Amino acid sequence: MLRARARLDWWLDRLGRSDTSRNRLLAFLVLAEGRTPEQVKRLFNGGRFAPAALTEREHALLVKLRGSTLVHPAMPDDVRLECPDWASEPLRQRFGDSFETEMAALLSPPTLDLRVNTLKASRDGVLRELTDIGVRAETSTRAPQGLRVRESLSLARLAPLKRGEIEIQDEGSQLVALLVDARPGDRVVDFCAGAGGKTLAIAAQMNNKGRIIACDVSEGRLKRSAERFRKAGVHNAETRLLASETDRWVKRHKGGFDRVLVDAPCSGTGTWRRNPDARWRATQEQGLDALVALQARILASAARLVKPGGRLVYATCSMLSRENEEQVAAFLAAHPDFEALPLRDTAPHLATLAEGDHLSLTPARHDTDGFFAAVLQRAETAATRHPAQEPA
């Protein structure tokens, strides 16, 4: 129903009905599932565990919808493609003639992508175990530790998941973590760590050596990440709760890290196939202008942590240029001590996934969530480098 919300609401408006959840469900049963009014009436019988009986007006709605499908010739393109008004123009500017293809790809459910935790298992070993229990899995085409499952299944079946040998992570997200290029012994910050998915991938890159700090403004998300670290056998990661993007901790650790990842909060347009409700609530809490301003503040603050010669990776799960290329261009203009590193140099095997210098993934082109990532490097200077202080 969430994937068809705009089309359902269009039909309801066409017939002069309000867009209540119950009306949407009634319309969905007819338009998407092809049920007859009589079949729906038997479902809505008012019995125990059943929805309340249909009213005469509701039954009349079903009769008017009978024989129709979700898509109608008079339906506007944005409605047919489930594209909210606020995102239509920027996405059309981004994709041009490919707009319809890209939007259509966001209407299909995604595959289940897994990342093998090399601290505990090998990809070949996990693949064999999944095959033995009848799970149709295959190796990812681009992520070196990725597996893709092309079927719906109960996650309770996945024993490697319980043992911390695999994590659920979209292949695109795995590639973003790879661009951090963390080495054993490095000092790393995941500045907007959330529940720690990319932190886990980076810790495995580091082979549990060095130090990685997962920062976030949500205590709840950090608690969940700490639990995931323990389950995955990660020993070189710790959490740091920040009051804001300009927390005093950042200033105290200025220039102390080899790698900093900023997986910035964004509109989430790249995740619409995975989170179909996100397209309808993305701008309800804060508008796109506010999000872009927040991203700029986060990026500028996190950049202070990067040591001379260190790497800053800016990433979003958005497909809007304002949050991606334009955001990076504005940062570079304000920070001449940073430069963008072309993807063909930092990850030659991913060069075909680039737009300009940056990683750019979309569901239609790459069968991943929509992701953007830019690799930025701070210039080497003659200034004395001071190691970061221990967290207070």
Short mmCIF file of C-alpha atoms in Angstrom, two decimals:
data_model
loop_
_atom_site.label_atom_id
_atom_site.label_comp_id
_atom_site.label_asym_id
_atom_site.label_seq_id
_atom_site.Cartn_x
_atom_site.Cartn_y
_atom_site.Cartn_z
CA MET A 1 0.00 0.00 0.00
CA LEU A 2 2.84 2.39 0.79
CA ARG A 3 4.38 1.75 -2.63
CA ALA A 4 1.04 2.67 -4.22
CA ARG A 5 -0.01 5.53 -1.93
CA ALA A 6 -0.02 8.35 -4.49
CA ARG A 7 -1.99 6.29 -7.01
CA LEU A 8 -4.50 5.17 -4.38
CA ASP A 9 -4.99 8.75 -3.19
CA TRP A 10 -5.47 9.90 -6.80
CA TRP A 11 -8.27 7.39 -7.26
CA LEU A 12 -9.91 8.37 -3.99
CA ASP A 13 -9.76 12.06 -4.88
CA ARG A 14 -11.18 11.30 -8.33
CA LEU A 15 -14.17 9.63 -6.68
CA GLY A 16 -14.60 12.31 -4.03
CA ARG A 17 -13.46 10.17 -1.11
CA SER A 18 -11.09 11.07 1.73
CA ASP A 19 -7.63 9.48 1.85
CA THR A 20 -8.14 7.58 5.11
CA SER A 21 -6.17 4.41 5.78
CA ARG A 22 -9.33 2.33 5.54
CA ASN A 23 -10.33 3.83 2.18
CA ARG A 24 -6.79 3.28 0.90
CA LEU A 25 -6.99 -0.37 1.93
CA LEU A 26 -10.34 -0.84 0.23
CA ALA A 27 -9.01 0.73 -2.95
CA PHE A 28 -5.83 -1.34 -2.78
CA LEU A 29 -7.75 -4.62 -2.53
CA VAL A 30 -9.62 -3.80 -5.74
CA LEU A 31 -7.02 -1.91 -7.78
CA ALA A 32 -3.86 -3.83 -6.84
CA GLU A 33 -5.14 -7.26 -5.85
CA GLY A 34 -8.09 -7.46 -8.22
CA ARG A 35 -10.65 -8.46 -5.58
CA THR A 36 -14.35 -8.01 -6.30
CA PRO A 37 -16.67 -5.99 -4.04
CA GLU A 38 -18.22 -9.25 -2.89
CA GLN A 39 -14.85 -10.71 -1.89
CA VAL A 40 -13.95 -7.56 0.06
CA LYS A 41 -17.35 -7.61 1.79
CA ARG A 42 -16.64 -11.12 3.07
CA LEU A 43 -13.32 -9.90 4.52
CA PHE A 44 -14.88 -6.85 6.18
CA ASN A 45 -17.58 -8.77 8.02
CA GLY A 46 -17.29 -7.27 11.51
CA GLY A 47 -16.48 -10.65 13.06
CA ARG A 48 -13.80 -11.42 15.59
CA PHE A 49 -10.36 -10.42 14.29
CA ALA A 50 -12.00 -8.98 11.15
CA PRO A 51 -12.38 -5.32 10.12
CA ALA A 52 -15.66 -3.59 10.82
CA ALA A 53 -18.42 -4.33 8.32
CA LEU A 54 -18.55 -2.16 5.21
CA THR A 55 -20.83 0.83 5.16
CA GLU A 56 -23.08 1.43 2.18
CA ARG A 57 -20.80 4.28 1.07
CA GLU A 58 -17.72 2.05 1.28
CA HIS A 59 -19.43 -0.66 -0.73
CA ALA A 60 -20.36 1.96 -3.32
CA LEU A 61 -16.67 2.91 -3.56
CA LEU A 62 -15.75 -0.70 -4.30
CA VAL A 63 -18.38 -0.88 -7.01
CA LYS A 64 -17.04 2.29 -8.66
CA LEU A 65 -13.49 0.90 -8.61
CA ARG A 66 -14.45 -2.55 -9.91
CA GLY A 67 -12.60 -3.48 -13.10
CA SER A 68 -10.01 -0.69 -12.77
CA THR A 69 -6.28 -0.97 -12.07
CA LEU A 70 -3.83 1.21 -10.16
CA VAL A 71 -2.75 3.19 -13.22
CA HIS A 72 -5.22 5.33 -15.18
CA PRO A 73 -4.51 7.14 -18.49
CA ALA A 74 -5.42 10.49 -16.92
CA MET A 75 -3.00 10.03 -14.04
CA PRO A 76 -0.12 12.59 -13.93
CA ASP A 77 3.36 11.15 -14.36
CA ASP A 78 4.49 12.09 -10.85
CA VAL A 79 1.49 10.28 -9.37
CA ARG A 80 2.00 7.23 -11.57
CA LEU A 81 5.67 7.10 -10.54
CA GLU A 82 4.96 7.84 -6.85
CA CYS A 83 7.19 10.92 -6.85
CA PRO A 84 6.27 13.56 -4.23
CA ASP A 85 5.94 17.16 -5.36
CA TRP A 86 8.99 18.41 -3.43
CA ALA A 87 11.32 15.92 -5.15
CA SER A 88 9.97 15.96 -8.69
CA GLU A 89 11.85 18.94 -10.12
CA PRO A 90 15.28 18.19 -8.57
CA LEU A 91 15.08 14.53 -9.62
CA ARG A 92 14.04 15.49 -13.15
CA GLN A 93 17.01 17.86 -13.31
CA ARG A 94 19.31 15.10 -12.08
CA PHE A 95 18.13 12.30 -14.40
CA GLY A 96 16.72 14.06 -17.45
CA ASP A 97 15.40 11.50 -19.94
CA SER A 98 16.10 8.71 -17.45
CA PHE A 99 13.72 10.12 -14.84
CA GLU A 100 10.91 7.65 -15.51
CA THR A 101 13.25 4.65 -15.56
CA GLU A 102 14.86 5.68 -12.29
CA MET A 103 11.53 6.32 -10.56
CA ALA A 104 10.08 3.03 -11.78
CA ALA A 105 13.05 1.16 -10.28
CA LEU A 106 12.23 2.68 -6.89
CA LEU A 107 8.80 1.00 -6.89
CA SER A 108 10.15 -2.56 -6.72
CA PRO A 109 11.24 -4.20 -3.45
CA PRO A 110 15.03 -4.58 -3.13
CA THR A 111 17.02 -7.76 -2.77
CA LEU A 112 18.49 -8.80 0.58
CA ASP A 113 22.18 -7.88 0.65
CA LEU A 114 24.59 -9.25 3.25
CA ARG A 115 28.16 -8.37 4.19
CA VAL A 116 30.39 -11.14 5.49
CA ASN A 117 32.25 -10.19 8.66
CA THR A 118 35.82 -11.23 7.88
CA LEU A 119 36.71 -11.06 11.58
CA LYS A 120 34.67 -14.23 12.05
CA ALA A 121 34.09 -15.93 8.70
CA SER A 122 34.93 -16.09 4.99
CA ARG A 123 32.55 -15.28 2.16
CA ASP A 124 33.00 -18.72 0.59
CA GLY A 125 32.28 -20.43 3.90
CA VAL A 126 29.11 -18.44 4.55
CA LEU A 127 27.93 -18.97 0.98
CA ARG A 128 28.33 -22.73 1.35
CA GLU A 129 26.39 -22.72 4.62
CA LEU A 130 23.54 -20.72 3.11
CA THR A 131 23.44 -23.01 0.10
CA ASP A 132 23.32 -26.06 2.37
CA ILE A 133 20.18 -24.79 4.11
CA GLY A 134 18.50 -24.02 0.80
CA VAL A 135 18.97 -20.24 0.66
CA ARG A 136 19.51 -18.98 -2.89
CA ALA A 137 22.47 -16.66 -2.42
CA GLU A 138 25.21 -15.42 -4.74
CA THR A 139 28.32 -13.30 -4.44
CA SER A 140 27.89 -9.57 -5.02
CA THR A 141 29.25 -8.24 -8.28
CA ARG A 142 31.17 -5.31 -6.77
CA ALA A 143 31.46 -5.57 -2.97
CA PRO A 144 34.27 -8.04 -2.14
CA GLN A 145 32.55 -9.35 1.00
CA GLY A 146 28.98 -9.04 -0.24
CA LEU A 147 26.31 -11.68 -0.77
CA ARG A 148 22.92 -11.23 -2.40
CA VAL A 149 19.82 -13.24 -1.56
CA ARG A 150 17.12 -13.20 -4.24
CA GLU A 151 14.22 -14.52 -2.21
CA SER A 152 12.08 -13.53 0.73
CA LEU A 153 12.97 -15.48 3.82
CA SER A 154 12.80 -15.44 7.59
CA LEU A 155 15.99 -13.97 8.99
CA ALA A 156 15.68 -16.52 11.80
CA ARG A 157 16.90 -19.08 9.24
CA LEU A 158 20.26 -17.33 8.95
CA ALA A 159 22.45 -18.87 11.65
CA PRO A 160 25.51 -16.82 10.50
CA LEU A 161 23.51 -13.68 11.31
CA LYS A 162 22.93 -14.86 14.88
CA ARG A 163 26.65 -15.62 15.24
CA GLY A 164 27.71 -12.18 13.98
CA GLU A 165 29.32 -13.64 10.85
CA ILE A 166 27.16 -11.58 8.50
CA GLU A 167 25.43 -8.21 8.61
CA ILE A 168 22.49 -6.98 6.57
CA GLN A 169 23.90 -4.16 4.44
CA ASP A 170 23.06 -2.94 0.95
CA GLU A 171 25.88 -3.44 -1.54
CA GLY A 172 26.02 0.30 -2.15
CA SER A 173 26.54 0.96 1.55
CA GLN A 174 29.35 -1.60 1.56
CA LEU A 175 31.07 0.25 -1.29
CA VAL A 176 30.85 3.56 0.57
CA ALA A 177 32.59 1.98 3.57
CA LEU A 178 35.32 0.63 1.27
CA LEU A 179 36.09 4.16 0.04
CA VAL A 180 37.21 5.09 3.55
CA ASP A 181 40.19 2.81 2.82
CA ALA A 182 40.95 2.33 6.52
CA ARG A 183 44.14 0.39 7.23
CA PRO A 184 45.11 -1.64 10.31
CA GLY A 185 46.45 0.77 12.92
CA ASP A 186 44.63 3.84 11.55
CA ARG A 187 42.63 6.26 13.66
CA VAL A 188 39.14 6.61 12.19
CA VAL A 189 35.91 8.48 12.97
CA ASP A 190 32.47 7.51 11.68
CA PHE A 191 30.92 10.89 12.40
CA CYS A 192 27.22 10.07 11.81
CA ALA A 193 27.43 6.40 12.73
CA GLY A 194 23.78 5.70 13.51
CA ALA A 195 23.44 2.04 14.45
CA GLY A 196 26.98 1.31 13.26
CA GLY A 197 26.60 -0.57 9.97
CA LYS A 198 29.47 1.20 8.22
CA THR A 199 31.51 1.25 11.44
CA LEU A 200 31.37 -2.55 11.47
CA ALA A 201 32.51 -2.74 7.85
CA ILE A 202 35.40 -0.34 8.52
CA ALA A 203 36.49 -2.22 11.65
CA ALA A 204 36.74 -5.38 9.56
CA GLN A 205 38.89 -3.51 7.01
CA MET A 206 41.19 -2.59 9.89
CA ASN A 207 41.35 -6.20 11.07
CA ASN A 208 40.51 -5.03 14.60
CA LYS A 209 43.73 -3.00 14.75
CA GLY A 210 43.85 0.73 15.36
CA ARG A 211 40.92 2.74 16.63
CA ILE A 212 37.54 3.69 15.24
CA ILE A 213 35.12 6.01 17.02
CA ALA A 214 31.42 5.87 16.17
CA CYS A 215 29.83 9.26 16.83
CA ASP A 216 26.18 10.22 16.80
CA VAL A 217 23.71 12.57 18.48
CA SER A 218 21.35 9.68 19.33
CA GLU A 219 22.17 7.72 22.47
CA GLY A 220 19.75 4.97 21.47
CA ARG A 221 21.41 4.37 18.11
CA LEU A 222 24.84 4.27 19.73
CA LYS A 223 23.67 1.69 22.28
CA ARG A 224 22.45 -0.52 19.44
CA SER A 225 25.77 -0.09 17.64
CA ALA A 226 27.73 -1.12 20.76
CA GLU A 227 25.67 -4.31 20.95
CA ARG A 228 26.42 -5.02 17.29
CA PHE A 229 30.15 -4.46 17.87
CA ARG A 230 30.20 -7.08 20.61
CA LYS A 231 28.27 -9.58 18.52
CA ALA A 232 30.60 -9.07 15.55
CA GLY A 233 33.75 -9.53 17.64
CA VAL A 234 34.88 -5.94 17.04
CA HIS A 235 37.38 -4.76 19.68
CA ASN A 236 38.78 -1.57 18.17
CA ALA A 237 35.52 0.43 18.06
CA GLU A 238 34.02 2.72 20.67
CA THR A 239 31.07 5.08 20.76
CA ARG A 240 30.94 8.81 21.40
CA LEU A 241 27.68 10.67 22.04
CA LEU A 242 27.75 14.19 20.60
CA ALA A 243 25.54 17.04 21.75
CA SER A 244 25.58 18.46 18.21
CA GLU A 245 27.76 18.54 15.10
CA THR A 246 29.91 21.18 16.83
CA ASP A 247 30.37 19.27 20.09
CA ARG A 248 33.48 20.39 22.01
CA TRP A 249 34.91 16.88 21.55
CA VAL A 250 35.50 17.74 17.88
CA LYS A 251 37.60 20.78 18.69
CA ARG A 252 39.66 18.85 21.27
CA HIS A 253 40.53 16.20 18.65
CA LYS A 254 41.24 18.53 15.77
CA GLY A 255 43.59 17.03 13.18
CA GLY A 256 43.93 13.71 14.98
CA PHE A 257 42.47 11.15 12.58
CA ASP A 258 43.61 9.41 9.41
CA ARG A 259 40.11 8.83 8.09
CA VAL A 260 36.75 10.50 8.75
CA LEU A 261 33.47 9.29 7.29
CA VAL A 262 30.48 11.63 7.17
CA ASP A 263 27.41 9.61 6.21
CA ALA A 264 25.21 12.67 6.45
CA PRO A 265 21.51 12.79 7.30
CA CYS A 266 19.68 13.34 4.03
CA SER A 267 16.36 13.15 2.19
CA GLY A 268 16.81 9.40 1.71
CA THR A 269 15.64 9.45 -1.91
CA GLY A 270 18.02 6.60 -2.69
CA THR A 271 16.28 4.30 -0.18
CA TRP A 272 12.69 4.70 -1.38
CA ARG A 273 12.45 1.13 -2.67
CA ARG A 274 13.60 -0.14 0.74
CA ASN A 275 11.64 2.41 2.81
CA PRO A 276 8.59 3.30 0.70
CA ASP A 277 7.12 5.48 3.45
CA ALA A 278 10.20 7.74 3.46
CA ARG A 279 9.18 9.61 0.33
CA TRP A 280 6.05 10.87 2.08
CA ARG A 281 7.64 11.95 5.34
CA ALA A 282 11.07 13.23 4.26
CA THR A 283 10.08 16.90 4.27
CA GLN A 284 7.48 16.83 7.01
CA GLU A 285 10.00 17.12 9.84
CA GLN A 286 12.35 19.50 8.06
CA GLY A 287 12.52 20.89 4.57
CA LEU A 288 15.22 20.21 2.03
CA ASP A 289 16.77 23.64 2.61
CA ALA A 290 17.20 22.85 6.31
CA LEU A 291 18.72 19.45 5.51
CA VAL A 292 21.25 20.94 3.09
CA ALA A 293 22.27 23.54 5.67
CA LEU A 294 22.67 20.84 8.34
CA GLN A 295 24.81 18.73 6.01
CA ALA A 296 27.09 21.69 5.36
CA ARG A 297 27.56 22.30 9.08
CA ILE A 298 28.25 18.63 9.77
CA LEU A 299 30.76 18.34 6.94
CA ALA A 300 32.62 21.51 7.96
CA SER A 301 32.81 20.42 11.59
CA ALA A 302 33.88 16.84 10.89
CA ALA A 303 36.58 18.06 8.51
CA ARG A 304 38.40 19.55 11.51
CA LEU A 305 39.15 16.02 12.70
CA VAL A 306 41.13 15.08 9.57
CA LYS A 307 44.90 15.25 9.91
CA PRO A 308 47.10 16.69 7.13
CA GLY A 309 47.21 14.14 4.34
CA GLY A 310 44.16 12.38 5.81
CA ARG A 311 40.98 11.41 4.02
CA LEU A 312 37.43 12.73 4.46
CA VAL A 313 34.61 10.74 2.84
CA TYR A 314 31.25 12.49 2.44
CA ALA A 315 28.31 10.21 1.65
CA THR A 316 24.53 10.28 1.43
CA CYS A 317 21.78 7.88 0.45
CA SER A 318 20.28 10.68 -1.64
CA MET A 319 20.07 11.11 -5.41
CA LEU A 320 19.61 14.89 -5.30
CA SER A 321 22.46 17.02 -6.62
CA ARG A 322 21.92 19.68 -3.94
CA GLU A 323 22.80 17.17 -1.23
CA ASN A 324 25.65 15.64 -3.19
CA GLU A 325 27.76 17.30 -5.89
CA GLU A 326 26.66 20.82 -4.99
CA GLN A 327 27.31 20.19 -1.31
CA VAL A 328 30.85 18.96 -2.03
CA ALA A 329 31.56 21.85 -4.39
CA ALA A 330 30.50 24.36 -1.73
CA PHE A 331 32.69 22.65 0.87
CA LEU A 332 35.76 22.65 -1.37
CA ALA A 333 35.25 26.32 -2.20
CA ALA A 334 35.24 27.15 1.50
CA HIS A 335 38.09 24.76 2.42
CA PRO A 336 41.00 25.18 -0.02
CA ASP A 337 43.14 22.79 2.04
CA PHE A 338 40.97 19.91 0.78
CA GLU A 339 40.79 18.47 -2.72
CA ALA A 340 38.54 15.86 -4.33
CA LEU A 341 40.22 12.59 -5.26
CA PRO A 342 38.81 11.04 -8.45
CA LEU A 343 37.19 7.64 -7.99
CA ARG A 344 39.32 6.26 -10.80
CA ASP A 345 42.38 6.88 -8.59
CA THR A 346 41.03 5.89 -5.17
CA ALA A 347 39.06 2.83 -6.37
CA PRO A 348 39.91 2.00 -10.00
CA HIS A 349 37.71 -1.12 -9.92
CA LEU A 350 34.70 1.13 -9.24
CA ALA A 351 35.50 3.74 -11.90
CA THR A 352 32.49 2.71 -14.00
CA LEU A 353 30.22 3.71 -11.09
CA ALA A 354 31.42 7.31 -11.12
CA GLU A 355 29.75 10.52 -12.24
CA GLY A 356 32.62 12.94 -12.55
CA ASP A 357 34.99 12.27 -9.67
CA HIS A 358 32.45 10.74 -7.30
CA LEU A 359 30.68 7.45 -6.62
CA SER A 360 27.09 7.60 -7.83
CA LEU A 361 24.75 4.60 -7.52
CA THR A 362 21.08 4.25 -8.43
CA PRO A 363 18.64 1.32 -8.25
CA ALA A 364 17.92 1.43 -11.98
CA ARG A 365 21.55 1.45 -13.10
CA HIS A 366 23.24 -0.65 -10.44
CA ASP A 367 20.51 -2.56 -8.57
CA THR A 368 21.61 -1.03 -5.27
CA ASP A 369 20.11 1.69 -3.15
CA GLY A 370 20.89 5.18 -4.38
CA PHE A 371 24.20 6.32 -2.90
CA PHE A 372 26.65 9.16 -3.39
CA ALA A 373 30.18 9.38 -2.00
CA ALA A 374 33.02 11.84 -2.49
CA VAL A 375 36.58 11.18 -1.35
CA LEU A 376 38.31 14.36 -0.15
CA GLN A 377 41.89 14.68 1.02
CA ARG A 378 43.47 17.27 3.25
CA ALA A 379 46.72 18.71 1.95
CA GLU A 380 49.98 17.74 3.61
CA THR A 381 51.51 20.62 5.56
CA ALA A 382 54.74 21.26 7.35
CA ALA A 383 52.87 21.84 10.58
CA THR A 384 53.64 19.54 13.48
CA ARG A 385 51.05 16.82 13.86
CA HIS A 386 49.72 16.20 17.31
CA PRO A 387 48.05 12.90 18.11
CA ALA A 388 44.42 13.14 19.18
CA GLN A 389 43.78 13.25 22.88
CA GLU A 390 41.95 10.45 24.57
CA PRO A 391 38.20 11.12 24.80
CA ALA A 392 37.25 12.93 27.98
#
